[in-house]
Short mmCIF file of C-alpha atoms in Angstrom, two decimals:
data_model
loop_
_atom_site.label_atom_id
_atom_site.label_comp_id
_atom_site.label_asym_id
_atom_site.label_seq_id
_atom_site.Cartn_x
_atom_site.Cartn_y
_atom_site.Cartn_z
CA UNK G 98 69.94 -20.19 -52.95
CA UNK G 99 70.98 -23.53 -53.66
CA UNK G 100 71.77 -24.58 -57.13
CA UNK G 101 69.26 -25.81 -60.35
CA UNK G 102 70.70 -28.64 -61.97
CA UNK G 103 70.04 -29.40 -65.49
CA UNK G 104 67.57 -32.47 -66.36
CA UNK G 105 65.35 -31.36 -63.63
CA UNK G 106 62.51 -34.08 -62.97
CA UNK G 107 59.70 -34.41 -64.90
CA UNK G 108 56.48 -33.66 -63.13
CA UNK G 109 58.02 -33.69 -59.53
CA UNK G 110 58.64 -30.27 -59.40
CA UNK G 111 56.76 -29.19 -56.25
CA UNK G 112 58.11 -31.97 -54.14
CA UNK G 113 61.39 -30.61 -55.41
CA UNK G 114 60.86 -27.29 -54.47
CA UNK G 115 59.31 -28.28 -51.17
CA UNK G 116 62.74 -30.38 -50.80
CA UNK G 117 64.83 -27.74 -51.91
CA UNK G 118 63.55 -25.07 -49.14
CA UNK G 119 63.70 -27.80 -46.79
CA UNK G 120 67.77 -28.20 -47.22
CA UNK G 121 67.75 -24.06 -47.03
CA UNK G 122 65.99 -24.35 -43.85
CA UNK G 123 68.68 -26.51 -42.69
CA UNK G 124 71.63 -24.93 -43.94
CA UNK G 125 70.34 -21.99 -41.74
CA UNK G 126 70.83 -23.69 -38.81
CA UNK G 127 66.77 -25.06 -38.61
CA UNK G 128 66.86 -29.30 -38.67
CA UNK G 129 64.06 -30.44 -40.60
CA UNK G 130 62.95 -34.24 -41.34
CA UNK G 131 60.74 -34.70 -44.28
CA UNK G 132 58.98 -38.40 -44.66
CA UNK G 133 58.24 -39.33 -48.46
CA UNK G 134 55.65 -41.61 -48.95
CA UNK G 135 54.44 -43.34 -52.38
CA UNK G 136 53.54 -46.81 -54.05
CA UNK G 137 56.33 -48.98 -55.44
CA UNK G 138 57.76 -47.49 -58.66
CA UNK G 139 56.21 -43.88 -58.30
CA UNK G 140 59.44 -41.96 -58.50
CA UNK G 141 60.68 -41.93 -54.21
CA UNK G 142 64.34 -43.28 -55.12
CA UNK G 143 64.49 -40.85 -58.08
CA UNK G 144 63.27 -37.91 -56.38
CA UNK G 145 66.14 -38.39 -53.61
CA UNK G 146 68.73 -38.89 -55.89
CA UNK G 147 68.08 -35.58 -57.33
CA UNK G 148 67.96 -33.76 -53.61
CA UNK G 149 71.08 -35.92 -52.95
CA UNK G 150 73.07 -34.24 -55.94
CA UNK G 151 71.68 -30.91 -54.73
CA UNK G 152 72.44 -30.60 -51.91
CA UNK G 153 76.12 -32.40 -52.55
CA UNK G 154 76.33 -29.49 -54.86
CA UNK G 155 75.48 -27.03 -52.46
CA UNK G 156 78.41 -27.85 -50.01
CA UNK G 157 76.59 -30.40 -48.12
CA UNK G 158 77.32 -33.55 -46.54
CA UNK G 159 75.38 -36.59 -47.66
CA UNK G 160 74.87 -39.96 -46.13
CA UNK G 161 72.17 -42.22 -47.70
CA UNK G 162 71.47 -45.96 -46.58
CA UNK G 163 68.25 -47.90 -47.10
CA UNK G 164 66.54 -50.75 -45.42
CA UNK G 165 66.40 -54.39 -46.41
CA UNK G 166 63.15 -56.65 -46.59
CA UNK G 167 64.86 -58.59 -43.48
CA UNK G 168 63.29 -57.67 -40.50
CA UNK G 169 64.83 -57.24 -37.08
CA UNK G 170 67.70 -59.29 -38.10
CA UNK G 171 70.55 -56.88 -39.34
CA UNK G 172 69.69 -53.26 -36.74
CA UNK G 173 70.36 -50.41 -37.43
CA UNK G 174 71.06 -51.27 -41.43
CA UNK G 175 70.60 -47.84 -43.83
CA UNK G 176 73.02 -45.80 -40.60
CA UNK G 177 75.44 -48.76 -41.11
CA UNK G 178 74.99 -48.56 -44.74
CA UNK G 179 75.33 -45.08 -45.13
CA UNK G 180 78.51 -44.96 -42.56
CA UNK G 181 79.97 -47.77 -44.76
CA UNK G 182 79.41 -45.87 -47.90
CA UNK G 183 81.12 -42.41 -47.04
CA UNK G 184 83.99 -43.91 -45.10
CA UNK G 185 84.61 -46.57 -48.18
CA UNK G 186 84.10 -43.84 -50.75
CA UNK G 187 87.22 -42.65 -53.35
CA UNK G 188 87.38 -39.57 -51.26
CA UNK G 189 86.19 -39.43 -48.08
CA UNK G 190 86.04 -36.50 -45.87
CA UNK G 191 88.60 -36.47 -42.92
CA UNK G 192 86.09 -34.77 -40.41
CA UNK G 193 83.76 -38.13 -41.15
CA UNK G 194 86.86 -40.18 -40.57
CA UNK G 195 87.91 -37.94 -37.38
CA UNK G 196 84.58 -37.88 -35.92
CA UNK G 197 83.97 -41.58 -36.21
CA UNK G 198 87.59 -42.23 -34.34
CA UNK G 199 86.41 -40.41 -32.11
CA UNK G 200 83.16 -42.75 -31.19
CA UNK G 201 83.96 -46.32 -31.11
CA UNK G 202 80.66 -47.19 -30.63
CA UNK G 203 79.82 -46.42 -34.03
CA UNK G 204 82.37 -48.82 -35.33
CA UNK G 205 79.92 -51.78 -34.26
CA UNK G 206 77.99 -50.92 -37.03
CA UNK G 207 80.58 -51.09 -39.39
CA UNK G 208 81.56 -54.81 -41.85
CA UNK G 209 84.97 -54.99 -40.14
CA UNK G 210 83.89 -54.23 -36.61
CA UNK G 211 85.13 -56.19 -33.76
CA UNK G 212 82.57 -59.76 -33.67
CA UNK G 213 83.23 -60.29 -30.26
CA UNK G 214 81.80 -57.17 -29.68
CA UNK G 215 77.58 -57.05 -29.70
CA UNK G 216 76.00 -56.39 -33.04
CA UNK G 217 73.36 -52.88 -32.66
CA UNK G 218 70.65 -54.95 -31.74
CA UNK G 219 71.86 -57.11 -28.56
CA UNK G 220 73.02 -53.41 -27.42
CA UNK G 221 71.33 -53.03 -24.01
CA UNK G 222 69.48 -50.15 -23.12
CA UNK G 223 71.88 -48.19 -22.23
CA UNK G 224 74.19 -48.54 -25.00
CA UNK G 225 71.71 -48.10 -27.16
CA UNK G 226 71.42 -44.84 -25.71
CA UNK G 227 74.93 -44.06 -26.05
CA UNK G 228 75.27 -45.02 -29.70
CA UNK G 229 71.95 -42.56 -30.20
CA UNK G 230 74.01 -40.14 -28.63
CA UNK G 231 76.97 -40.82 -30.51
CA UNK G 232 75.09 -40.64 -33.86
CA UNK G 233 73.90 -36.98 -33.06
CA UNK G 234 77.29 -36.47 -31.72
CA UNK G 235 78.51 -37.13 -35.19
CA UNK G 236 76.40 -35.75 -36.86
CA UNK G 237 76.50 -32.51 -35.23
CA UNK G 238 80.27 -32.59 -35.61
CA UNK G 239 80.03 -32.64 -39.52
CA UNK G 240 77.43 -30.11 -39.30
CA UNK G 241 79.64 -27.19 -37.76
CA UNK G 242 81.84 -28.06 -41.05
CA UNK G 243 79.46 -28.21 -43.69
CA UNK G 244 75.17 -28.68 -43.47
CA UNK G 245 74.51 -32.49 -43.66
CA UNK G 246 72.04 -34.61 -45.62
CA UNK G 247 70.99 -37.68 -43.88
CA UNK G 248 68.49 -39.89 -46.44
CA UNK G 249 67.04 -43.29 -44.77
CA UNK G 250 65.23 -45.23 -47.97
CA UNK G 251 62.56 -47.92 -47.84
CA UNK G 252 61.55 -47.15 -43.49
CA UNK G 253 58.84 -49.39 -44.27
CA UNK G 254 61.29 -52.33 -44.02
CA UNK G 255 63.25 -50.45 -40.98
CA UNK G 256 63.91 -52.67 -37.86
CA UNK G 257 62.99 -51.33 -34.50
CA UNK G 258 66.30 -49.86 -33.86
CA UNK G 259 66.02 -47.94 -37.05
CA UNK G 260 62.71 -46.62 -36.17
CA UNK G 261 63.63 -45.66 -32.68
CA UNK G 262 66.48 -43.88 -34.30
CA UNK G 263 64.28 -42.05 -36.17
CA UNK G 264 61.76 -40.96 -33.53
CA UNK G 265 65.42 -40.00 -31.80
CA UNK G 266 66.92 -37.63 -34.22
CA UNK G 267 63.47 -36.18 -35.00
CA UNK G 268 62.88 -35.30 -31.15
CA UNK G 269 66.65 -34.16 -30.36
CA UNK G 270 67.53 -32.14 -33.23
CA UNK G 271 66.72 -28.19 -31.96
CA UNK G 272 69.60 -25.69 -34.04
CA UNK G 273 71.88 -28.32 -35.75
CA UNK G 274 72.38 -27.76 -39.67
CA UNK G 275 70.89 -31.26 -40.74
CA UNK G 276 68.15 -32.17 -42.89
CA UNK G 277 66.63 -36.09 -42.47
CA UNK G 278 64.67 -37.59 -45.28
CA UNK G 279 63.30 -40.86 -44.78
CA UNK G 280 61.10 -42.85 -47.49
CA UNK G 281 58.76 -45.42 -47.48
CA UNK G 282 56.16 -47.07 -49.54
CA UNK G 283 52.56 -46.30 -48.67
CA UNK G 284 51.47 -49.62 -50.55
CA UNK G 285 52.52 -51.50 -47.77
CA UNK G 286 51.29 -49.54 -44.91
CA UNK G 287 49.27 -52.39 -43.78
CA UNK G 288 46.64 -51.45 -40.88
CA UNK G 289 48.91 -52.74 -38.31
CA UNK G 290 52.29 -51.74 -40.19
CA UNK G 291 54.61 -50.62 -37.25
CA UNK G 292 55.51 -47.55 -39.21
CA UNK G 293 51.89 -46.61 -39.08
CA UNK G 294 51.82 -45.20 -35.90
CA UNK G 295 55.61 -43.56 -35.92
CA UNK G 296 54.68 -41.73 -38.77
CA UNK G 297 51.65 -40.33 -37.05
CA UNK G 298 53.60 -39.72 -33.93
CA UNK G 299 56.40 -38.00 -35.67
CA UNK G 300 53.91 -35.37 -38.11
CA UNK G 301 52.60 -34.41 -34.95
CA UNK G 302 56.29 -32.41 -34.08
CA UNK G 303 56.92 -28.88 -35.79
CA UNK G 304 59.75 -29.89 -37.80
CA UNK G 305 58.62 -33.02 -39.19
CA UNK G 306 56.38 -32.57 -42.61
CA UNK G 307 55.39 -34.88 -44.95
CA UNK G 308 55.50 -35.64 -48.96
CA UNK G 309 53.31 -38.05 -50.66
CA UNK G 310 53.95 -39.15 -54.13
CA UNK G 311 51.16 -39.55 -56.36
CA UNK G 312 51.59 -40.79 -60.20
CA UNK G 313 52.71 -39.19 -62.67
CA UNK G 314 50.06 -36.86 -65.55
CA UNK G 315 49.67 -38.18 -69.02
CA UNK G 316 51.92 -34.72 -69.98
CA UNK G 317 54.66 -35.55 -67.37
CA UNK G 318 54.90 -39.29 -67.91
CA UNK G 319 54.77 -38.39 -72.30
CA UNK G 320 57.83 -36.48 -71.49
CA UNK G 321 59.47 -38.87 -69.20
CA UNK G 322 58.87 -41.27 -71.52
CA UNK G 323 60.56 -39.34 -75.05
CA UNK G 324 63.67 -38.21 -72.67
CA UNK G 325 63.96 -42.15 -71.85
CA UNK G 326 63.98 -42.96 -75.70
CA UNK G 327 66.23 -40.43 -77.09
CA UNK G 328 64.40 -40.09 -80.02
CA UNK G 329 60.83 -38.91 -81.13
CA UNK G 330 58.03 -41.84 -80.23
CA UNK G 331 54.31 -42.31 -81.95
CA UNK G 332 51.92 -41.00 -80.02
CA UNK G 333 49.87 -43.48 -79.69
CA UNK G 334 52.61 -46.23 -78.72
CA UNK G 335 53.40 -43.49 -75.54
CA UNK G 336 49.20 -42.69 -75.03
CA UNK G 337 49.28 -46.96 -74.56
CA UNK G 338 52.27 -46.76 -72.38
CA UNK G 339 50.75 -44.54 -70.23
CA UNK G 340 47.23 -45.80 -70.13
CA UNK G 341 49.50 -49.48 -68.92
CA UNK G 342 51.27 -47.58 -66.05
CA UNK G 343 48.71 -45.33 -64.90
CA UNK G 344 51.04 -42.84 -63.65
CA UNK G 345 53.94 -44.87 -62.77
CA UNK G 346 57.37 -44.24 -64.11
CA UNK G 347 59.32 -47.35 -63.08
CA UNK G 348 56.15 -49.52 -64.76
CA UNK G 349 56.05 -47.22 -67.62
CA UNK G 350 59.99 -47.59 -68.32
CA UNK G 351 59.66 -51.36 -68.29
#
């Protein structure tokens, strides 16, 4: 069983749970790809960083990016930023290091990669497809030394390539020891939000499921709320607090 760590989230402890099996599933050699959903502020970033330590505790691999609010214009950018974190890191693992050598194509994704080489999204077709098969390559690599964590934040501002990536990895992963957990907020799931339809395409496949964060209860957010002031608070200050946030941590710590 994987490890409990102390300061275990308030009021999240089903997703948790859910998440938790989830990483056990893949540490058994069954790839799973959970897609958590929630407005702005509700906890998503939180509740990741929590699996993240987890499962880094539990002898797995972890590589997080997240998106940026800049459209098709940097592809491919939580893989790059994830790559550049765990190859940047203090200490960073030498089968990462190994098994990127060993794809070049990967190092286009990289800060100090080669500019006279094409930047992920003027890849044609089929080196697109080869850098899709490079990322599973790599990813299956690390997986045969230690289960892997892949987390993808904020999908909602995901560029094409990032999406297609996504449908990718969901599709091709069969017996590999990786879990994929992408977020993404549900307040801006406009009706013609290109994510829409990928995330009904993808919960349609047996080893994609789905989390959706609602806010907080008055009892969860109280005690969220007392942990955050390190000291006892009046009640009523913390019943208006909560009656101001309705449910939502990040507006409640502000």
């Amino acid at each position: 069983m994987l490890g409990v760590r102390k300061n275990a989230l308030v009021g999240r402890e089903a997703e948790l749970s859910h998440l938790v099996r989830m990483l056990e599933s893949a540490a058994g050699g069954r790839p799973v790809v959970t897609l958590i959903s929630g407005d702005a502020g509700v906890g998503k970033t939180r509740l990741v960083t929590e699996l993240a330590a987890r499962a880094g505790e539990s002898g797995f691999t972890v590589l997080s990016g997240r998106c940026a609010e800049l459209g098709d214009a940097v592809p491919y950018l939580p893989l790059a930023d994830a790559l550049r974190d765990a190859t940047t890191g203090s200490c960073p693992a030498d089968t990462l290091l190994d098994a990127l050598a060993a794809r070049p194509v990967l190092s286009r994704l990289l800060p100090d990669r080669n500019e006279s080489q094409p930047a992920g999204g003027d890849m044609p077709g089929l080196v697109q497809q080869q850098l899709f098969g490079a990322v599973l390559g790599l990813l299956t690599e690390l997986a045969a030394s230690s289960p892997v964590l892949l987390i993808l934040e904020d999908v909602h501002w995901a560029d094409q390539s990032t999406r297609d990536l996504l449908t990718f990895l969901s599709r091709m992963l069969h017996a590999e020891r990786i879990a994929v957990v992408a977020t993404y907020r549900s307040d801006d799931m406009h009706r013609r939000h290109p994510l829409r339809p990928l995330v009904a395409e993808l919960l349609r496949l047996p080893t994609v499921s789905s989390i959706e964060l609602g806010p907080l209860t008055s009892s969860a957010m109280a005690q969220h709320l007392s942990a955050l002031a390190l000291r006892r608070l009046d009640a009523q200050a913390i019943d208006k607090m909560i009656t101001r946030a309705e449910g939502n941590a990040y507006y409640a710590e502000e």
